[in-house]
Amino acid sequence: MIDSKTLRIALRDLFGVEDKYIVPISEGWFVPTLPEEETVGTWIGYRIMSYTPYTRSFQMNSDKSVPVRVSFRITFVGPEAESLAQQTLLWETRSDVTKIFNDMEAQINYTNRQVFSYPLKNKGFNDMCCWVVDLSAQTFYKVNANYKPWFEKA
């Protein structure tokens, strides 16, 4: 299953960067800045956009499952942004990508994949162009139907 946690781990492994350079995109998404003594190449943002079921749910043993299309966005900010975004267009040819998505019980869709640039404003400070990749994958959402309640208490 692809969720925000597994997507972050996948991006870390695929791009070979430290966790601190992979950040969730939120309403306050900004051009990341660091202290002058620290250097960083390109920041990677990620966000699950939607889960869309495409058939009815079914039950196997104690699990209820529904096949879903997970749409997600990856955003790149920095000197390698355009190149990293373009690399996603060839993900289906990379065995490491296939393995990582297989480990999440998912498969990348070859359609509806789009790479585009977007001006990123930071109130006149460090404004730049970011590169955005919208793509999706097929996976299953599963829940153990015998577990009561289905929602865990925090």
Coordinates of N, CA and C in Angstrom, one line a residue:
M1 N 0.8 -1.2 0.0 CA 0.0 0.0 0.0 C 0.9 1.2 0.0
I2 N 0.5 2.2 -0.8 CA 1.2 3.4 -0.9 C 0.5 4.4 0.1
D3 N 1.3 4.9 1.0 CA 0.8 6.0 1.8 C 1.9 7.0 2.0
S4 N 1.7 8.1 2.8 CA 2.7 9.1 2.9 C 4.0 8.6 3.5
K5 N 3.9 7.6 4.4 CA 5.1 7.1 5.0 C 5.9 6.2 4.0
T6 N 5.2 5.3 3.3 CA 6.0 4.4 2.4 C 6.5 5.2 1.2
L7 N 5.7 6.3 0.8 CA 6.2 7.1 -0.4 C 7.5 7.8 0.0
R8 N 7.5 8.4 1.2 CA 8.7 9.1 1.6 C 10.0 8.1 1.6
I9 N 9.8 6.9 2.1 CA 10.9 5.9 2.1 C 11.3 5.6 0.7
A10 N 10.3 5.4 -0.2 CA 10.6 5.0 -1.6 C 11.4 6.2 -2.2
L11 N 11.0 7.4 -2.0 CA 11.7 8.5 -2.7 C 13.1 8.6 -2.1
R12 N 13.3 8.4 -0.8 CA 14.6 8.5 -0.2 C 15.5 7.4 -0.9
D13 N 15.0 6.2 -1.1 CA 15.8 5.1 -1.6 C 16.0 5.3 -3.1
L14 N 15.0 5.8 -3.9 CA 15.2 6.0 -5.3 C 16.1 7.1 -5.7
F15 N 16.1 8.2 -4.9 CA 17.0 9.4 -5.2 C 18.3 9.4 -4.4
G16 N 18.4 8.5 -3.4 CA 19.6 8.4 -2.6 C 20.0 9.7 -1.8
V17 N 18.9 10.3 -1.2 CA 19.2 11.5 -0.4 C 18.8 11.2 1.1
E18 N 19.3 12.1 1.9 CA 19.0 12.0 3.3 C 17.5 12.4 3.6
D19 N 16.9 11.8 4.6 CA 15.5 12.1 5.0 C 15.2 13.6 5.1
K20 N 16.1 14.3 5.6 CA 15.8 15.7 5.9 C 15.6 16.6 4.6
Y21 N 16.0 16.0 3.4 CA 15.8 16.7 2.2 C 14.5 16.3 1.4
I22 N 13.8 15.4 2.1 CA 12.5 14.9 1.5 C 11.4 15.4 2.5
V23 N 10.6 16.4 2.0 CA 9.6 17.0 2.9 C 8.2 16.9 2.3
P24 N 7.2 16.7 3.2 CA 5.8 16.7 2.7 C 5.4 18.0 2.2
I25 N 4.7 18.1 1.1 CA 4.2 19.3 0.6 C 2.9 19.7 1.4
S26 N 2.9 20.8 1.9 CA 1.7 21.3 2.7 C 1.3 22.7 2.2
E27 N 0.3 23.2 2.8 CA -0.2 24.5 2.3 C 0.9 25.6 2.4
G28 N 1.8 25.5 3.4 CA 2.8 26.4 3.6 C 4.1 26.1 2.9
W29 N 4.0 25.3 1.8 CA 5.2 24.8 1.0 C 6.0 26.1 0.6
F30 N 7.3 26.0 0.8 CA 8.1 27.2 0.6 C 9.4 26.7 0.0
V31 N 10.2 27.7 -0.5 CA 11.6 27.3 -1.0 C 12.4 27.1 0.2
P32 N 12.9 25.8 0.4 CA 13.6 25.5 1.6 C 14.9 26.3 1.7
T33 N 15.3 26.8 2.8 CA 16.6 27.5 3.0 C 17.3 26.8 4.1
L34 N 18.6 26.9 4.1 CA 19.5 26.3 5.1 C 20.5 27.3 5.6
P35 N 21.1 27.1 6.7 CA 22.2 27.9 7.2 C 23.3 27.9 6.1
E36 N 24.0 29.0 6.0 CA 25.0 29.2 4.9 C 26.1 28.1 4.9
E37 N 26.4 27.5 6.1 CA 27.5 26.5 6.1 C 27.1 25.2 5.6
E38 N 25.8 24.9 5.5 CA 25.3 23.7 5.0 C 24.9 23.8 3.5
T39 N 25.3 22.8 2.7 CA 25.0 22.9 1.3 C 24.1 21.7 1.0
V40 N 23.1 21.9 0.1 CA 22.2 20.9 -0.3 C 22.0 21.0 -1.8
G41 N 21.8 19.9 -2.5 CA 21.5 19.9 -3.9 C 20.1 20.3 -4.2
T42 N 19.2 19.3 -4.2 CA 17.8 19.5 -4.6 C 16.9 19.0 -3.5
W43 N 15.9 19.7 -3.1 CA 14.9 19.3 -2.2 C 13.8 18.5 -3.0
I44 N 13.2 17.5 -2.3 CA 12.1 16.8 -2.9 C 10.9 16.9 -2.0
G45 N 9.8 17.3 -2.6 CA 8.6 17.4 -1.8 C 7.6 16.3 -2.4
Y46 N 6.7 15.8 -1.5 CA 5.8 14.8 -2.0 C 4.5 15.0 -1.3
R47 N 3.4 14.5 -2.0 CA 2.1 14.6 -1.4 C 1.2 13.5 -2.1
I48 N 0.4 12.8 -1.3 CA -0.6 11.9 -1.9 C -1.8 12.8 -2.2
M49 N -2.2 12.8 -3.5 CA -3.3 13.7 -3.9 C -4.7 13.0 -3.8
S50 N -4.8 11.7 -4.1 CA -6.1 11.0 -3.9 C -5.9 9.5 -4.0
Y51 N -6.9 8.8 -3.4 CA -7.0 7.4 -3.5 C -8.4 7.2 -4.2
T52 N -8.4 6.6 -5.4 CA -9.6 6.4 -6.2 C -9.8 4.9 -6.4
P53 N -10.9 4.3 -5.7 CA -11.2 2.9 -5.9 C -11.7 2.7 -7.4
Y54 N -11.4 1.6 -8.0 CA -11.9 1.4 -9.3 C -12.7 0.1 -9.5
T55 N -12.8 -0.7 -8.4 CA -13.8 -1.8 -8.4 C -14.4 -1.9 -7.0
R56 N -15.3 -2.8 -6.8 CA -15.9 -3.0 -5.4 C -14.9 -3.7 -4.5
S57 N -15.0 -3.5 -3.3 CA -14.1 -4.2 -2.3 C -14.5 -5.7 -2.3
F58 N -13.5 -6.4 -1.8 CA -13.7 -7.9 -1.7 C -13.0 -8.3 -0.4
Q59 N -13.4 -9.5 0.0 CA -12.8 -10.0 1.3 C -12.0 -11.3 1.0
M60 N -10.8 -11.3 1.5 CA -9.9 -12.5 1.5 C -9.5 -12.8 2.9
N61 N -9.9 -14.0 3.4 CA -9.6 -14.3 4.8 C -10.2 -13.3 5.7
S62 N -9.4 -12.6 6.5 CA -10.0 -11.6 7.4 C -9.7 -10.2 6.9
D63 N -9.1 -10.1 5.7 CA -8.9 -8.7 5.2 C -9.9 -8.3 4.2
K64 N -10.4 -7.1 4.3 CA -11.2 -6.5 3.3 C -10.2 -5.6 2.4
S65 N -10.3 -5.7 1.1 CA -9.4 -5.0 0.2 C -10.2 -4.3 -0.9
V66 N -9.7 -3.2 -1.3 CA -10.2 -2.5 -2.5 C -9.1 -2.1 -3.4
P67 N -9.1 -2.4 -4.7 CA -8.1 -1.9 -5.6 C -8.3 -0.4 -5.7
V68 N -7.2 0.4 -5.6 CA -7.2 1.8 -5.7 C -6.1 2.3 -6.7
R69 N -6.4 3.5 -7.3 CA -5.4 4.2 -8.0 C -5.0 5.3 -7.0
V70 N -3.7 5.4 -6.7 CA -3.1 6.4 -5.8 C -2.5 7.4 -6.7
S71 N -3.0 8.7 -6.7 CA -2.4 9.8 -7.4 C -1.5 10.5 -6.4
F72 N -0.2 10.8 -6.9 CA 0.7 11.5 -6.0 C 1.5 12.5 -6.8
R73 N 2.0 13.5 -6.0 CA 2.8 14.6 -6.6 C 4.2 14.6 -6.0
I74 N 5.2 14.7 -6.9 CA 6.6 14.9 -6.4 C 7.1 16.3 -6.9
T75 N 7.6 17.1 -6.0 CA 8.1 18.4 -6.4 C 9.6 18.5 -6.2
F76 N 10.3 19.1 -7.1 CA 11.8 19.2 -7.0 C 12.1 20.7 -7.0
V77 N 13.0 21.1 -6.0 CA 13.4 22.5 -5.9 C 14.9 22.4 -5.8
G78 N 15.7 23.1 -6.7 CA 17.1 23.1 -6.6 C 17.8 23.0 -8.0
P79 N 19.1 22.9 -8.0 CA 19.8 22.9 -9.2 C 19.6 21.7 -10.1
E80 N 19.2 20.5 -9.5 CA 19.0 19.3 -10.3 C 17.5 19.0 -10.5
A81 N 16.7 20.0 -10.2 CA 15.2 19.8 -10.2 C 14.7 19.3 -11.6
E82 N 15.1 19.9 -12.6 CA 14.5 19.5 -14.0 C 15.0 18.1 -14.3
S83 N 16.3 17.8 -14.1 CA 16.8 16.5 -14.5 C 16.1 15.4 -13.7
L84 N 16.0 15.6 -12.4 CA 15.3 14.6 -11.5 C 13.9 14.4 -11.9
A85 N 13.2 15.5 -12.2 CA 11.8 15.3 -12.7 C 11.7 14.5 -14.0
Q86 N 12.6 14.8 -14.9 CA 12.6 14.1 -16.2 C 12.9 12.6 -16.0
Q87 N 13.7 12.3 -15.0 CA 14.0 10.9 -14.8 C 12.8 10.0 -14.5
T88 N 11.8 10.6 -13.9 CA 10.6 9.9 -13.5 C 9.8 9.4 -14.8
L89 N 10.1 10.0 -15.9 CA 9.4 9.6 -17.1 C 9.9 8.2 -17.6
L90 N 11.1 7.8 -17.1 CA 11.7 6.5 -17.5 C 11.6 5.5 -16.3
W91 N 10.9 5.8 -15.3 CA 10.9 4.9 -14.1 C 10.5 3.4 -14.5
E92 N 9.6 3.2 -15.4 CA 9.2 1.8 -15.7 C 10.4 1.0 -16.3
T93 N 11.5 1.7 -16.7 CA 12.6 0.9 -17.3 C 13.6 0.6 -16.2
R94 N 13.5 1.1 -15.0 CA 14.4 0.9 -13.9 C 14.0 -0.2 -13.0
S95 N 14.9 -1.2 -12.8 CA 14.5 -2.4 -12.0 C 14.4 -2.0 -10.5
D96 N 15.2 -1.0 -10.0 CA 15.1 -0.6 -8.6 C 13.8 0.0 -8.3
V97 N 13.2 0.8 -9.3 CA 11.9 1.4 -9.1 C 10.8 0.3 -9.1
T98 N 10.9 -0.6 -10.0 CA 10.0 -1.7 -10.0 C 10.0 -2.5 -8.7
K99 N 11.2 -2.8 -8.2 CA 11.3 -3.5 -6.9 C 10.7 -2.7 -5.7
I100 N 11.0 -1.4 -5.7 CA 10.5 -0.6 -4.6 C 9.0 -0.5 -4.6
F101 N 8.4 -0.4 -5.8 CA 6.9 -0.3 -5.9 C 6.3 -1.7 -5.6
N102 N 7.0 -2.8 -6.1 CA 6.5 -4.1 -5.8 C 6.5 -4.4 -4.3
D103 N 7.5 -3.9 -3.6 CA 7.5 -4.0 -2.1 C 6.3 -3.3 -1.4
M104 N 5.8 -2.3 -2.1 CA 4.6 -1.6 -1.6 C 3.3 -2.2 -2.2
E105 N 3.4 -3.3 -2.9 CA 2.3 -4.0 -3.5 C 1.7 -3.0 -4.5
A106 N 2.5 -2.3 -5.3 CA 2.0 -1.3 -6.2 C 2.7 -1.4 -7.6
Q107 N 2.1 -0.8 -8.6 CA 2.7 -0.7 -9.9 C 2.4 0.7 -10.5
I108 N 3.4 1.3 -11.0 CA 3.3 2.6 -11.6 C 2.4 2.6 -12.8
N109 N 1.5 3.5 -13.0 CA 0.7 3.7 -14.2 C 1.5 4.4 -15.2
Y110 N 1.4 4.0 -16.5 CA 2.2 4.6 -17.5 C 1.4 5.8 -18.2
T111 N 0.1 5.9 -17.8 CA -0.7 7.0 -18.4 C -0.8 8.1 -17.3
N112 N -1.3 9.2 -17.7 CA -1.5 10.3 -16.8 C -0.3 10.8 -16.0
R113 N 0.9 10.6 -16.6 CA 2.1 11.0 -16.0 C 2.5 12.4 -16.6
Q114 N 2.7 13.4 -15.8 CA 3.0 14.7 -16.3 C 4.1 15.3 -15.6
V115 N 5.0 16.0 -16.3 CA 6.1 16.8 -15.7 C 6.0 18.2 -16.2
F116 N 6.0 19.2 -15.2 CA 5.8 20.6 -15.6 C 6.6 21.4 -14.6
S117 N 6.9 22.7 -15.1 CA 7.5 23.6 -14.2 C 6.5 24.6 -13.6
Y118 N 6.9 25.2 -12.5 CA 6.0 26.1 -11.8 C 6.8 27.1 -11.0
P119 N 6.5 28.4 -11.2 CA 7.2 29.4 -10.4 C 6.9 29.3 -9.0
L120 N 7.9 29.3 -8.1 CA 7.7 29.1 -6.7 C 8.1 30.5 -6.1
K121 N 7.2 31.1 -5.5 CA 7.4 32.5 -4.9 C 7.6 32.3 -3.4
N122 N 8.6 33.0 -2.9 CA 8.9 33.0 -1.5 C 9.0 34.4 -1.0
K123 N 8.0 35.3 -1.3 CA 7.9 36.7 -0.9 C 9.2 37.4 -1.3
G124 N 9.7 37.2 -2.5 CA 10.8 37.9 -3.0 C 12.2 37.4 -2.5
F125 N 12.2 36.4 -1.6 CA 13.4 35.9 -1.1 C 13.6 34.5 -1.6
N126 N 14.6 34.3 -2.4 CA 14.9 32.9 -2.9 C 13.8 32.4 -3.8
D127 N 13.2 33.3 -4.6 CA 12.2 32.8 -5.6 C 12.9 31.9 -6.6
M128 N 12.2 30.9 -7.1 CA 12.8 30.1 -8.2 C 11.8 29.2 -8.8
C129 N 12.2 28.5 -9.8 CA 11.3 27.6 -10.6 C 11.4 26.2 -10.0
C130 N 10.3 25.6 -9.7 CA 10.3 24.2 -9.3 C 9.8 23.3 -10.4
W131 N 10.1 22.0 -10.3 CA 9.6 21.1 -11.2 C 8.7 20.1 -10.5
V132 N 7.5 19.8 -11.1 CA 6.5 19.0 -10.5 C 6.2 17.8 -11.4
V133 N 6.0 16.7 -10.7 CA 5.7 15.4 -11.4 C 4.4 14.9 -10.8
D134 N 3.4 14.8 -11.6 CA 2.1 14.1 -11.2 C 2.1 12.8 -11.8
L135 N 1.9 11.7 -11.0 CA 1.8 10.4 -11.5 C 0.9 9.6 -10.6
S136 N 0.7 8.3 -10.9 CA -0.2 7.5 -10.1 C 0.3 6.0 -10.2
A137 N -0.2 5.2 -9.3 CA 0.1 3.8 -9.2 C -1.1 3.0 -8.8
Q138 N -1.2 1.8 -9.2 CA -2.2 0.9 -8.8 C -1.8 0.1 -7.5
T139 N -2.7 0.0 -6.6 CA -2.4 -0.8 -5.3 C -3.7 -1.2 -4.7
F140 N -3.6 -1.7 -3.5 CA -4.7 -2.2 -2.7 C -4.7 -1.5 -1.4
Y141 N -5.9 -1.1 -1.0 CA -6.1 -0.6 0.4 C -6.7 -1.8 1.1
K142 N -6.1 -2.2 2.3 CA -6.5 -3.4 3.0 C -6.8 -3.0 4.5
V143 N -7.7 -3.6 5.0 CA -8.0 -3.5 6.5 C -8.5 -4.8 7.0
N144 N -8.0 -5.2 8.2 CA -8.4 -6.4 8.8 C -9.8 -6.2 9.4
A145 N -10.8 -6.9 8.8 CA -12.2 -6.7 9.1 C -12.5 -7.3 10.5
N146 N -11.7 -8.2 11.1 CA -11.9 -8.7 12.4 C -11.5 -7.8 13.5
Y147 N -10.7 -6.8 13.2 CA -10.2 -5.9 14.2 C -11.2 -4.9 14.6
K148 N -11.6 -4.8 15.9 CA -12.6 -3.9 16.3 C -12.0 -3.0 17.4
P149 N -12.1 -1.7 17.4 CA -12.6 -0.9 16.3 C -11.6 -0.8 15.1
W150 N -12.0 -0.5 14.0 CA -11.1 -0.3 12.8 C -10.2 0.8 13.0
F151 N -10.5 1.8 13.8 CA -9.7 3.0 14.0 C -9.0 2.9 15.3
E152 N -7.7 3.1 15.3 CA -6.9 3.0 16.5 C -7.0 4.3 17.3
K153 N -7.0 4.2 18.6 CA -7.0 5.4 19.4 C -5.6 6.0 19.5
A154 N -5.5 7.3 19.5 CA -4.1 7.9 19.6 C -3.6 7.9 21.0

